[in-house]
XYZ file of C-alpha atoms in Angstrom:
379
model
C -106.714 128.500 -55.705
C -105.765 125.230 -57.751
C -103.456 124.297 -55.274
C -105.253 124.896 -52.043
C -108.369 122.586 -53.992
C -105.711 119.559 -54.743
C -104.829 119.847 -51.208
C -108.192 119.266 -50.137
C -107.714 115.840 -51.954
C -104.295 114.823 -50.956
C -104.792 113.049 -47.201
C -107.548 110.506 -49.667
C -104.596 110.310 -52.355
C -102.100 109.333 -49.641
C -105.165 107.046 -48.309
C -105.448 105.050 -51.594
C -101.607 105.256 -52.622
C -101.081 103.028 -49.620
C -103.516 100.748 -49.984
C -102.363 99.925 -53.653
C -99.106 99.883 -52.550
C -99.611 97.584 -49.963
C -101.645 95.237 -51.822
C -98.505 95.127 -54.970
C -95.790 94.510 -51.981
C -98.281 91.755 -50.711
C -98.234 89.985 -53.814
C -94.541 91.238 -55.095
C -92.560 90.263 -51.941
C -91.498 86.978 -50.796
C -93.400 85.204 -47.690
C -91.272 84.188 -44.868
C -92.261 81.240 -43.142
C -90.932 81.922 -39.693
C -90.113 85.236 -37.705
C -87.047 85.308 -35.782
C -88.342 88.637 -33.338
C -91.353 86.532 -32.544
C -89.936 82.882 -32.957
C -92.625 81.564 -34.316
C -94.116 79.627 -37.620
C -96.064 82.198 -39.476
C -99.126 80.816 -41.118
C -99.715 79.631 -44.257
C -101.753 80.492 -46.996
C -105.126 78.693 -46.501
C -106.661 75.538 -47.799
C -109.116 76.279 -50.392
C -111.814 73.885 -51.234
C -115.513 74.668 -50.996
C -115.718 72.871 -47.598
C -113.246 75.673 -46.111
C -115.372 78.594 -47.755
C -118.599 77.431 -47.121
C -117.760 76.472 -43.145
C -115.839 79.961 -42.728
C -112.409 78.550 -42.138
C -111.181 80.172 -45.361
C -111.713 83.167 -44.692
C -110.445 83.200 -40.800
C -106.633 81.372 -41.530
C -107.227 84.170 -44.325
C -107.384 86.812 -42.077
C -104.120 85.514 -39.986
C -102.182 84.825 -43.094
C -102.716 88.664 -43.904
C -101.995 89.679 -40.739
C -98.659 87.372 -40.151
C -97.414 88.808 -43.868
C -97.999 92.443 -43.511
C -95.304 94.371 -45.444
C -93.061 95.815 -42.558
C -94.897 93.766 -39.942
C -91.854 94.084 -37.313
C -91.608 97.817 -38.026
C -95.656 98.070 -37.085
C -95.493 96.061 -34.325
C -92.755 97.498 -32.456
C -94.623 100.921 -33.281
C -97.455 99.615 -31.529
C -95.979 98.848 -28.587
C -94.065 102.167 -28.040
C -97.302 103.961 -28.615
C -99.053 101.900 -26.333
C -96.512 102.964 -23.493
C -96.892 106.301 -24.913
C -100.497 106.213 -23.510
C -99.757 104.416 -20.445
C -100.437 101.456 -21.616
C -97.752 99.380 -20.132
C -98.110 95.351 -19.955
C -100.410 95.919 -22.430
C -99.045 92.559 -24.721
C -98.284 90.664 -20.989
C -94.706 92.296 -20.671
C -94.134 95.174 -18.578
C -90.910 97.083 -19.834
C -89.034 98.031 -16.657
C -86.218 100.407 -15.844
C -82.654 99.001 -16.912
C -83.981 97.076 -19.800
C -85.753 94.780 -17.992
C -89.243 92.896 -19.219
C -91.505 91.435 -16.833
C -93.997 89.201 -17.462
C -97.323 90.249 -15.482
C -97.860 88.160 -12.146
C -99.636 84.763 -13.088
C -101.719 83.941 -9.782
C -103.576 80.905 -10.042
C -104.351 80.259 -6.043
C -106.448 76.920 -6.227
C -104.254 75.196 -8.905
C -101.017 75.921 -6.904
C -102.927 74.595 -3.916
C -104.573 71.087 -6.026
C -100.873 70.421 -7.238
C -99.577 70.707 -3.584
C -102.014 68.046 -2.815
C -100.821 66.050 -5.546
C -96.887 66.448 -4.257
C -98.009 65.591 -0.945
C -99.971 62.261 -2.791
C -96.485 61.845 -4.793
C -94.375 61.944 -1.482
C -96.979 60.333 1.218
C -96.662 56.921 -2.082
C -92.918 56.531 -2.135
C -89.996 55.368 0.206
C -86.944 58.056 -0.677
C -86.861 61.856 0.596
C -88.969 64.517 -1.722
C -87.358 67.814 -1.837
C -89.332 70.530 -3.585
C -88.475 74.010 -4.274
C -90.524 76.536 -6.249
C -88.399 79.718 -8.025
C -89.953 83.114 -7.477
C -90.507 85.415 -10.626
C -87.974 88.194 -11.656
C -91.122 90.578 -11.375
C -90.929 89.849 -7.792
C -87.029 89.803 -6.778
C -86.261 92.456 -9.265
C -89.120 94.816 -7.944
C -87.405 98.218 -7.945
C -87.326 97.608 -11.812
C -90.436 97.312 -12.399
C -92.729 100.532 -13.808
C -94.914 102.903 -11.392
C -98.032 101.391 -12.598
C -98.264 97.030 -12.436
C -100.064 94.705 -11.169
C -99.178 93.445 -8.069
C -96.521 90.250 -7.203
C -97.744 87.807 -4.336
C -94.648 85.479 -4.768
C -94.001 85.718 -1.514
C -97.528 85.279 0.396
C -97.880 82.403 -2.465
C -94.867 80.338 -1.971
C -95.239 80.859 1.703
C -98.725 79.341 1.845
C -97.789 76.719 -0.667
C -95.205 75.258 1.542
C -97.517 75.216 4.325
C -99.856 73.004 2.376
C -97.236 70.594 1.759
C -97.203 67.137 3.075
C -94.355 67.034 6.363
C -92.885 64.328 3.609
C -91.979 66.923 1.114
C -88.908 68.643 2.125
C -89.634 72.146 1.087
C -86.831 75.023 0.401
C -88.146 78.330 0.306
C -85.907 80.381 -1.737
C -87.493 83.379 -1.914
C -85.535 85.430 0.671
C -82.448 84.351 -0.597
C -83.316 85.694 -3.937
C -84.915 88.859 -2.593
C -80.871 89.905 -0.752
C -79.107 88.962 -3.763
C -81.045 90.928 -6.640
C -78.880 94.277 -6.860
C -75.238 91.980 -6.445
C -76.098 89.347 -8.776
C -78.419 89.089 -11.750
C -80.685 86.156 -11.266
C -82.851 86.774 -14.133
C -81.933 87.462 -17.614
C -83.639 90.725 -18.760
C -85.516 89.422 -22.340
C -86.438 86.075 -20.604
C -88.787 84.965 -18.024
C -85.975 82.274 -17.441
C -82.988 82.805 -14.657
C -79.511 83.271 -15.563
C -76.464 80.142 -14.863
C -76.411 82.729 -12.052
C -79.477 82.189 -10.424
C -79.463 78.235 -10.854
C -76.048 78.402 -8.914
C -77.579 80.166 -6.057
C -80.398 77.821 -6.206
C -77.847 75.403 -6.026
C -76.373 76.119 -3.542
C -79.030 77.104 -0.902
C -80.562 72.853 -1.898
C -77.420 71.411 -0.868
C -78.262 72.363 2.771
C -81.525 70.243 2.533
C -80.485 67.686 0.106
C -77.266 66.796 1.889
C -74.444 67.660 -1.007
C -71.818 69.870 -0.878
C -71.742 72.691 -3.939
C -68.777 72.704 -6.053
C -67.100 76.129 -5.309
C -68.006 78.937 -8.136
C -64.058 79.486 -8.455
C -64.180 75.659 -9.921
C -66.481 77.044 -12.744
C -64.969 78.793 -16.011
C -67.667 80.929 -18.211
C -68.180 80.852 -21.877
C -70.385 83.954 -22.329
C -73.020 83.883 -25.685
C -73.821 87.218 -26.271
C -77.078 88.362 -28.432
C -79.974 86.396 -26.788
C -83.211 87.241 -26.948
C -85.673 85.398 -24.698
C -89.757 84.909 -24.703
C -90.370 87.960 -23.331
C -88.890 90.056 -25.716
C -90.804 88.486 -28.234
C -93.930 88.815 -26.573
C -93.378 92.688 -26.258
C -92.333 93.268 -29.485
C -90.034 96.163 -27.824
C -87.557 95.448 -30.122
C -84.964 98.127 -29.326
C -84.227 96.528 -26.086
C -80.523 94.931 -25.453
C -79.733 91.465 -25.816
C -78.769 89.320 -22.637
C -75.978 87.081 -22.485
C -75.802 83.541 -21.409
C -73.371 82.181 -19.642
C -72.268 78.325 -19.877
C -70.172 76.875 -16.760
C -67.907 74.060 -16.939
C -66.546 72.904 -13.678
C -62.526 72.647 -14.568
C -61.763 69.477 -12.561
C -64.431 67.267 -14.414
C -63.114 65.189 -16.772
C -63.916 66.016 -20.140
C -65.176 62.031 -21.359
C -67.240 61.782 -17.732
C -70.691 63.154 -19.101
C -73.474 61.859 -21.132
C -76.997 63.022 -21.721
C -79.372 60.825 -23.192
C -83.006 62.640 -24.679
C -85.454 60.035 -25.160
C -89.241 61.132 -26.613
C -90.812 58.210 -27.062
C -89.025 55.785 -29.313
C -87.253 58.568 -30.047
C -83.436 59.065 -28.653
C -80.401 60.745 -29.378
C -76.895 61.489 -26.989
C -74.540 63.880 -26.378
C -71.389 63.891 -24.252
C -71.800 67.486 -23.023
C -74.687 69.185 -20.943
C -74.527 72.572 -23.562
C -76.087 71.848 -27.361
C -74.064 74.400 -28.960
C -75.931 73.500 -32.321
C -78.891 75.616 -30.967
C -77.545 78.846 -30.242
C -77.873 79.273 -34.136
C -81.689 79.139 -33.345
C -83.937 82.334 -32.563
C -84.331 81.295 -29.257
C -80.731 80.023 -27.804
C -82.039 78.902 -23.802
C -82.625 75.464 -25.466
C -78.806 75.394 -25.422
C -79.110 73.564 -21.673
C -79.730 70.058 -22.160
C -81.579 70.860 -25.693
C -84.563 72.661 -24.257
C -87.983 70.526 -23.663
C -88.344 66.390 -23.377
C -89.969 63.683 -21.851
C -86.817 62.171 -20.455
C -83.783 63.529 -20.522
C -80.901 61.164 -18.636
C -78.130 63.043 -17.304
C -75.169 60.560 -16.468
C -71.438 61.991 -14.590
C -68.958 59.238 -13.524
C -67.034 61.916 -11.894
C -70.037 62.135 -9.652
C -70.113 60.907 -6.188
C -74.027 60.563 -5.738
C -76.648 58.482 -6.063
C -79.768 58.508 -8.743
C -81.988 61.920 -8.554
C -85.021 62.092 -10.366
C -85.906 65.470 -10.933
C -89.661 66.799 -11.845
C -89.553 69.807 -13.957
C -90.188 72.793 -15.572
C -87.620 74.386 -18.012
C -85.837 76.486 -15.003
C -84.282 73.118 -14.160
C -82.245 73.195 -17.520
C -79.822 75.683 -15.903
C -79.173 73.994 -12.406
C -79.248 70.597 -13.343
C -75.337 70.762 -14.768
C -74.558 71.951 -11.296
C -76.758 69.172 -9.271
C -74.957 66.867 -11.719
C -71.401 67.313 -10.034
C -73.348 65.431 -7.067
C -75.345 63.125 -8.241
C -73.938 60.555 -11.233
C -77.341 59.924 -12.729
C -80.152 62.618 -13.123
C -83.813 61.556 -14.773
C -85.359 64.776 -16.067
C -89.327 63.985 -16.218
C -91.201 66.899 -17.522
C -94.820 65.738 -17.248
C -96.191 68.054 -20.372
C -94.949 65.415 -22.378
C -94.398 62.117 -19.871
C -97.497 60.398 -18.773
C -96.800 57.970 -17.064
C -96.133 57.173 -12.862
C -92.791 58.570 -11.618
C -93.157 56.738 -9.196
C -92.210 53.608 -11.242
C -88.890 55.062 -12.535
C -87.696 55.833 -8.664
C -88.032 52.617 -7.600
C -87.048 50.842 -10.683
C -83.342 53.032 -10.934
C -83.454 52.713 -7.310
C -83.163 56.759 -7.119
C -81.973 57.706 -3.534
C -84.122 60.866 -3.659
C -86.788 63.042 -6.037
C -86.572 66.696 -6.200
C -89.605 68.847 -7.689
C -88.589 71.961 -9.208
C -91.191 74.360 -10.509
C -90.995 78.146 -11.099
C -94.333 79.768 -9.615
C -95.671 81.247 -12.942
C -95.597 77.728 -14.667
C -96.777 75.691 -11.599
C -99.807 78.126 -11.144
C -100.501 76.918 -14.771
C -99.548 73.400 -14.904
C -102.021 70.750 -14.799
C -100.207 67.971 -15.183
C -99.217 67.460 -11.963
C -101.756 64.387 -11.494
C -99.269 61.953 -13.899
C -96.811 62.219 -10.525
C -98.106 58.855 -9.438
């Protein structure tokens, strides 16, 4: 009878043993400052003044420093997420988990801004004197369809890219890709799995179908050795917080008749600069997030010089897909200006004619260009 009565008690004992034993680990154990699964800053413990408690910002960086330093906050999250697909709740964090380890982002479809920064190219191309070639990179949720889960949102790369290039000025030389991409998915891996990001893979098919329009010739793929980095992780594993999903690898190519003193890279941000003499940053595959490995990830400018190079100046207008393919357009073209316009604000227009570039080549993946409004610093 005594024991049956305790038992009534014991799911409010186990209630209020975790509590106080949360709240002693909370103040006991140590606070990171970053997480490596979600590569991110976690916050800090709020500013505390009367200002900040009487205004309410206290107590909400309060309630996000709790949150961020949750004992076993990695274990609970990936519990989450399984129990979320548990009850069908797939793509319920933005990631869909897909057969053969894959994780797709959901389909960003942002109609009217892809169509007001194809006005803008147009602007860009219709205001200068040298060839515009533009090509925009489908996502892996649409190449690598047959991956995806029975229940998601639907992909319109296709219909999207299609009516994009219509849009287009006649000036801007546009390169679909999309079909390409769509025969090659079950030979070749174009995406990486954990990333929304292609693979070397995918840049070198990208590659090659430009050099058609742009008027190169691709360095063969048997010129290329491979380093392979195994263990990454991309943005979209983090995102999920599926953490029992496989790594990816990346793959570096070197082309094996370029001479090893013919490359520099210059990063400039502001009056900030620093060089290198290789297109791979080896120094950040120690990071949580190893893609910035290609040309050192994000910058206003980065100059990408190859005396081995036959070419002329290319400026290319980016997002962070062209990280990958501009070592390849680089055995072409001696000098490559990156401009990434999230952080350069000024007319591009002004550095084509002043390094006398021979042409400009916008490259875009659809998710990012659906969101980007920067567009408008072009010209």
């Amino acid at each position: 009878m005594k024991i049956k009565k305790a038992l009534k008690y014991l799911p409010s004992f186990i209630f209020i043993l975790c509590i106080f034993t949360f709240m002693i680990l909370y103040f006991v154990l140590p606070k990171a400052d970053h997480s490596p699964q979600e590569k991110r800053n976690l916050s800090a413990f709020p500013e505390t003044n009367a200002q900040t408690i009487i205004d309410g910002k206290f107590q909400r960086e309060l309630d996000t420093y709790l949150s961020d330093h949750i004992p076993g906050r990695n274990l609970f999250a990936g519990i989450g997420s399984f129990y979320e697909l548990l009850c069908g709740q797939n793509g319920s964090k933005g990631i869909y988990l897909g057969s053969e380890g894959y994780l797709f982002p959901k389909p960003a479809e942002n109609k009217e801004n892809l169509l007001k920064n194809a006005g803008y190219i147009s602007e860009f191309a219709e205001s200068v004197d040298i060839p515009v070639y533009m090509t925009l990179i489908p996502s892996s949720g649409f190449i690598n369809s047959e991956y995806l889960p029975l229940n998601h949102e639907v992909y319109n790369d296709d219909k999207l890219i299609r009516s994009f290039g219509d849009t287009l000025s006649k000036k801007v030389i546009f390169k679909d890709v999309t079909d390409d991409f769509s025969a090659n998915w079950s030979s070749k891996q174009l995406y990486y799995k954990t990333d929304h990001h292609w693979t070397s893979t995918g840049a070198y098919e990208c590659y090659k179908l430009l050099s058609e329009p742009m008027g190169y010739t691709p360095v063969d793929k048997k010129d290329f050795t491979k380093e392979i980095i195994k263990d990454f992780y991309g943005t979209s594993y983090s995102k999920s917080a599926l953490w029992t999903v496989s790594p990816d690898n990346i793959e570096l190519w070197s082309n094996i008749n370029q001479p090893e003193d013919s490359v520099k890279v210059e990063i400039t941000d502001g009056n900030d600069s620093k060089t290198s003499d290789s297109y791979f940053f080896t120094e950040r595959l120690s990071e949580d997030d190893k893609y910035p490995v290609f040309l050192d990830g994000n910058h206003s400018i980065v100059t990408v010089t190859n005396k081995a190079a036959k070419g002329g100046t290319l400026i290319v207008v980016k997002d962070s897909y062209a990280h990958t393919i501009v070592p390849f357009l680089s055995q072409n073209y001696s000098k490559i200006i990156m401009v990434d316009l999230r952080y350069y604000k000024k007319d591009v227009s002004a550095i084509a004619q002043k390094e006398n570039a021979e042409a400009v080549l916008v490259l875009y993946s659809l998710d990012n260009l659906s969101a980007d409004n920067n567009l408008a610093y072009l010209f």
